[in-house]
Coordinates of C-alpha atoms in Angstrom, one line a residue:
M1 CA -0.1 0.0 -0.1
P2 CA 1.5 3.3 -0.9
L3 CA 2.3 6.0 1.6
F4 CA 0.6 8.7 -0.1
E5 CA -2.4 8.4 -2.5
N6 CA -1.3 11.6 -4.4
I7 CA 1.4 14.1 -4.8
E8 CA -0.7 16.8 -2.8
Q9 CA -0.5 14.7 0.2
F10 CA 3.2 14.3 -0.2
K11 CA 3.7 18.1 -0.3
N12 CA 2.4 18.3 3.3
V13 CA 5.5 16.4 4.5
S14 CA 8.7 18.3 5.3
P15 CA 11.6 18.0 2.7
A16 CA 13.8 16.4 5.4
L17 CA 11.4 13.7 5.9
Q18 CA 10.8 13.1 2.3
W19 CA 14.4 12.6 1.7
A20 CA 14.8 10.2 4.6
I21 CA 11.9 8.2 3.4
F22 CA 13.5 8.0 -0.2
I23 CA 17.1 7.3 1.1
V24 CA 15.9 4.4 3.4
G25 CA 13.6 3.2 0.8
C26 CA 16.6 3.0 -1.5
L27 CA 18.6 1.2 1.1
V28 CA 15.8 -1.2 1.6
I29 CA 15.6 -2.2 -2.1
G30 CA 19.6 -2.6 -2.2
V31 CA 19.8 -4.8 0.8
A32 CA 16.9 -6.8 -0.4
A33 CA 18.5 -7.3 -3.6
V34 CA 21.8 -8.4 -2.1
S35 CA 19.8 -10.7 0.2
V36 CA 18.2 -12.4 -2.7
C37 CA 21.7 -13.0 -4.3
I38 CA 23.1 -14.4 -1.2
S39 CA 20.1 -16.6 -0.6
I40 CA 20.5 -18.0 -4.1
W41 CA 24.3 -18.7 -3.7
L42 CA 23.8 -20.3 -0.3
S43 CA 21.1 -22.5 -1.6
I44 CA 23.3 -23.6 -4.4
K45 CA 26.1 -24.4 -2.1
Y46 CA 23.8 -26.0 0.4
F47 CA 22.3 -28.4 -2.2
V48 CA 25.5 -29.2 -3.9
Y49 CA 27.3 -30.1 -0.7
N50 CA 24.2 -32.0 0.4
R51 CA 24.5 -34.2 -2.7
R52 CA 28.1 -34.8 -2.0
T53 CA 28.9 -37.7 0.4
N54 CA 31.5 -37.0 3.0
S55 CA 34.5 -39.3 3.3
R56 CA 33.4 -41.0 6.5
G57 CA 29.9 -41.7 5.2
I58 CA 28.4 -40.3 8.4
T59 CA 25.1 -38.6 8.7
G60 CA 24.6 -35.3 10.4
K61 CA 22.3 -36.9 13.0
D62 CA 24.9 -39.6 14.0
A63 CA 27.7 -37.0 13.9
A64 CA 25.8 -34.7 16.3
R65 CA 25.1 -37.9 18.6
L66 CA 28.7 -38.9 18.4
I67 CA 30.1 -35.5 19.3
L68 CA 27.6 -35.0 22.2
D69 CA 28.4 -38.4 23.7
Q70 CA 32.0 -37.8 23.5
H71 CA 31.5 -34.6 25.5
G72 CA 29.4 -36.0 28.2
L73 CA 26.0 -34.6 26.7
Q74 CA 24.0 -37.8 26.5
N75 CA 21.0 -35.8 28.1
I76 CA 21.0 -33.8 24.8
K77 CA 18.6 -35.3 22.4
V78 CA 19.0 -35.1 18.6
S79 CA 15.7 -34.7 16.8
V80 CA 14.4 -34.3 13.3
V81 CA 12.3 -31.5 12.1
G82 CA 10.5 -30.9 8.9
S83 CA 9.6 -27.4 9.6
L84 CA 11.5 -24.4 8.1
L85 CA 10.6 -22.2 11.1
F86 CA 13.0 -24.0 13.4
G87 CA 15.5 -25.4 11.0
N88 CA 18.9 -26.6 12.3
S89 CA 19.2 -25.4 15.9
Y90 CA 20.2 -26.1 19.5
S91 CA 17.8 -25.5 22.3
H92 CA 19.1 -24.9 25.9
Y93 CA 15.7 -24.9 27.3
F94 CA 14.5 -28.1 25.6
H95 CA 17.9 -29.9 25.7
K96 CA 17.7 -30.6 22.1
V97 CA 19.6 -30.4 18.8
R98 CA 17.1 -30.0 15.9
L99 CA 18.2 -31.0 12.4
R100 CA 16.4 -30.6 9.2
R101 CA 14.7 -33.6 7.6
L102 CA 16.4 -32.6 4.4
T103 CA 19.8 -33.2 5.6
T104 CA 19.8 -35.1 8.9
N105 CA 19.9 -38.7 7.5
K106 CA 22.1 -38.0 4.6
P107 CA 25.9 -38.9 4.8
S108 CA 26.5 -35.5 3.1
I109 CA 29.0 -32.7 3.8
T110 CA 26.2 -30.3 4.6
S111 CA 24.6 -32.8 6.9
L112 CA 27.9 -33.2 8.7
A113 CA 28.4 -29.6 9.0
M114 CA 25.1 -28.9 10.4
G115 CA 25.1 -31.8 12.9
A116 CA 28.5 -30.9 14.2
E117 CA 28.0 -27.1 14.5
K118 CA 24.8 -27.5 16.4
A119 CA 26.3 -30.0 18.7
S120 CA 29.1 -27.7 19.3
L121 CA 26.6 -25.0 20.5
A122 CA 25.6 -27.6 23.2
I123 CA 29.2 -28.1 24.2
L124 CA 29.7 -24.3 24.6
D125 CA 26.6 -24.2 26.7
K126 CA 27.9 -27.1 28.9
E127 CA 31.3 -25.2 29.3
G128 CA 29.7 -22.1 30.5
D129 CA 31.0 -20.0 27.6
K130 CA 30.3 -16.4 28.4
D131 CA 28.7 -15.4 25.3
M132 CA 26.6 -18.7 25.2
R133 CA 25.3 -17.8 28.8
T134 CA 24.4 -14.3 27.6
R135 CA 22.6 -15.9 24.7
V136 CA 20.6 -18.3 26.8
V137 CA 19.5 -15.7 29.2
L138 CA 18.7 -13.0 26.7
T139 CA 17.2 -15.1 23.9
P140 CA 13.6 -14.3 25.0
L141 CA 14.3 -10.5 24.7
M142 CA 15.7 -11.1 21.1
Y143 CA 12.3 -12.0 19.8
L144 CA 10.5 -9.3 21.9
G145 CA 11.3 -6.5 19.7
P146 CA 10.0 -7.6 16.3
F147 CA 6.8 -9.0 17.9
A148 CA 6.1 -6.3 20.4
F149 CA 6.4 -3.4 17.8
I150 CA 3.0 -3.7 16.3
P151 CA 1.2 -4.0 19.5
I152 CA 2.9 -1.1 21.1
M153 CA 2.1 1.0 17.9
I154 CA -1.7 -0.1 18.2
I155 CA -1.7 1.0 21.9
G156 CA 0.0 4.4 20.9
V157 CA -2.6 5.0 18.2
F158 CA -5.4 4.2 20.7
I159 CA -4.1 6.6 23.2
D160 CA -3.8 9.2 20.6
F161 CA -7.4 8.7 19.4
A162 CA -8.8 8.4 23.1
F163 CA -6.9 11.2 24.9
F164 CA -5.1 13.4 22.4
N165 CA -7.4 13.9 19.5
F166 CA -5.1 12.0 17.3
S167 CA -2.3 14.5 17.6
G168 CA 0.3 12.0 17.0
V169 CA 2.3 12.4 20.3
A170 CA 1.5 9.0 21.8
T171 CA 2.0 7.3 18.4
I172 CA 5.5 8.9 18.1
I173 CA 6.3 7.9 21.5
A174 CA 5.1 4.3 21.0
A175 CA 7.2 4.2 17.8
A176 CA 10.3 5.3 19.8
V177 CA 9.8 2.5 22.4
G178 CA 9.3 0.1 19.8
L179 CA 12.4 1.2 18.0
L180 CA 14.4 0.9 21.2
L181 CA 13.2 -2.6 21.8
Y182 CA 14.0 -3.5 18.2
V183 CA 17.5 -2.0 18.7
I184 CA 18.1 -4.2 21.7
S185 CA 16.9 -7.1 19.7
F186 CA 19.4 -6.1 16.9
V187 CA 22.3 -6.1 19.3
L188 CA 21.2 -9.5 20.8
S189 CA 21.0 -10.9 17.3
I190 CA 24.7 -9.9 16.8
M191 CA 25.6 -11.5 20.0
T192 CA 23.7 -14.7 18.7
L193 CA 26.0 -14.6 15.6
K194 CA 29.1 -14.5 17.8
T195 CA 28.2 -17.8 19.4
E196 CA 27.4 -19.3 16.0
V197 CA 30.8 -18.4 14.8
K198 CA 32.4 -20.0 17.8
A199 CA 30.4 -23.1 17.4
Q200 CA 31.4 -23.2 13.7
K201 CA 35.1 -22.9 14.7
R202 CA 34.8 -25.6 17.3
A203 CA 32.9 -28.0 14.9
C204 CA 35.6 -27.8 12.4
Q205 CA 38.2 -28.5 15.1
I206 CA 36.2 -31.4 16.5
L207 CA 35.7 -33.0 12.9
Q208 CA 39.4 -32.4 12.1
Q209 CA 40.7 -34.0 15.5
Q210 CA 38.4 -36.9 15.3
N211 CA 39.2 -37.5 11.6
L212 CA 35.6 -37.1 10.6
A213 CA 36.3 -34.8 7.7
N214 CA 39.3 -34.2 5.5
A215 CA 40.9 -30.8 4.7
E216 CA 38.9 -30.4 1.6
E217 CA 35.6 -31.1 3.4
I218 CA 36.5 -28.7 6.1
E219 CA 37.2 -25.9 3.7
M220 CA 33.8 -26.5 2.0
M221 CA 32.1 -26.4 5.5
Q222 CA 33.9 -23.1 6.3
N223 CA 32.7 -21.6 3.1
L224 CA 29.1 -22.7 3.9
F225 CA 29.3 -21.3 7.3
K226 CA 30.6 -18.1 5.9
L227 CA 27.7 -17.7 3.5
Y228 CA 25.2 -18.4 6.4
N229 CA 26.9 -15.6 8.6
I230 CA 26.6 -13.2 5.8
Q231 CA 23.1 -13.9 5.2
Y232 CA 22.3 -13.6 8.8
I233 CA 23.9 -10.1 9.1
N234 CA 22.3 -9.0 5.8
D235 CA 18.8 -10.1 7.0
I236 CA 19.2 -8.3 10.4
I237 CA 20.1 -5.1 8.4
L238 CA 17.2 -5.5 6.1
E239 CA 14.7 -6.0 8.9
F240 CA 16.1 -2.9 10.7
L241 CA 15.9 -0.8 7.6
Q242 CA 12.2 -1.9 7.0
L243 CA 11.4 -0.9 10.6
I244 CA 12.9 2.5 10.3
L245 CA 10.9 2.9 7.1
K246 CA 7.8 2.0 8.7
I247 CA 8.4 4.4 11.5
L248 CA 9.1 7.2 8.9
E249 CA 5.9 6.4 7.3
I250 CA 4.0 6.8 10.4
V251 CA 5.6 10.0 11.3
A252 CA 4.9 11.3 7.7
K253 CA 1.2 10.4 8.0
V254 CA 1.0 12.2 11.4
Q255 CA 2.7 15.2 10.0
H256 CA 0.4 15.2 7.0
N257 CA -2.8 14.9 9.1
S258 CA -1.5 17.6 11.4
S259 CA -0.9 19.9 8.5
S260 CA -4.4 19.2 7.0
S261 CA -6.0 20.0 10.4
N262 CA -4.1 23.3 10.7
N263 CA -5.2 24.2 7.1

């Protein structure tokens, strides 16, 4: 849905705000284009490596189980998920490593990489890694920002309508609070990436030490992990820019309504 229905409405918005919307909009388009390219390249690598059998012929599920058992983590379950929502992950709260059905039972390089990396997150958790402890404690807050923004905005609009004759004051304050929560979520997402990188390095070390992967396979896994990390950062930036654009749109509408009322 367009921000303004016609050019006359756009004229009621300050030039600075117009430029801000234009610049952020261009950034969103640019970052989205990069995200598509990264996703395509990652998908290609993911499926190519998933079709290539690793030198030990071990599945991701078996690799995860083996690594967990070697590190005294028999209490951590390895489960298969068919959902794209969870994907390959480790849950501190459910004591579980989740692996996608697409890879878990295949003796591929991709499967081996995913199983080893998620098992390594459990190892970091057991060892009390500082960044991992922070991740575990703050993970609920990481999801609060994106999910809380819309309800907060609705409350702000309602307060504006009920008590301030839709002046926009409460809406702007609500947008600021929502943005603050989103910034916190953004920072926590970066911290999450830090633990993922640690687990990726740990996984490669374990696979090499246990002779579960050769040098060529380790290099392939590192390339795969690197693409995952780039996509993760790119997606965070894209979501953040989209939020800023949405806030600018709200401020612009409030400014337009205020200008129309004064006229």
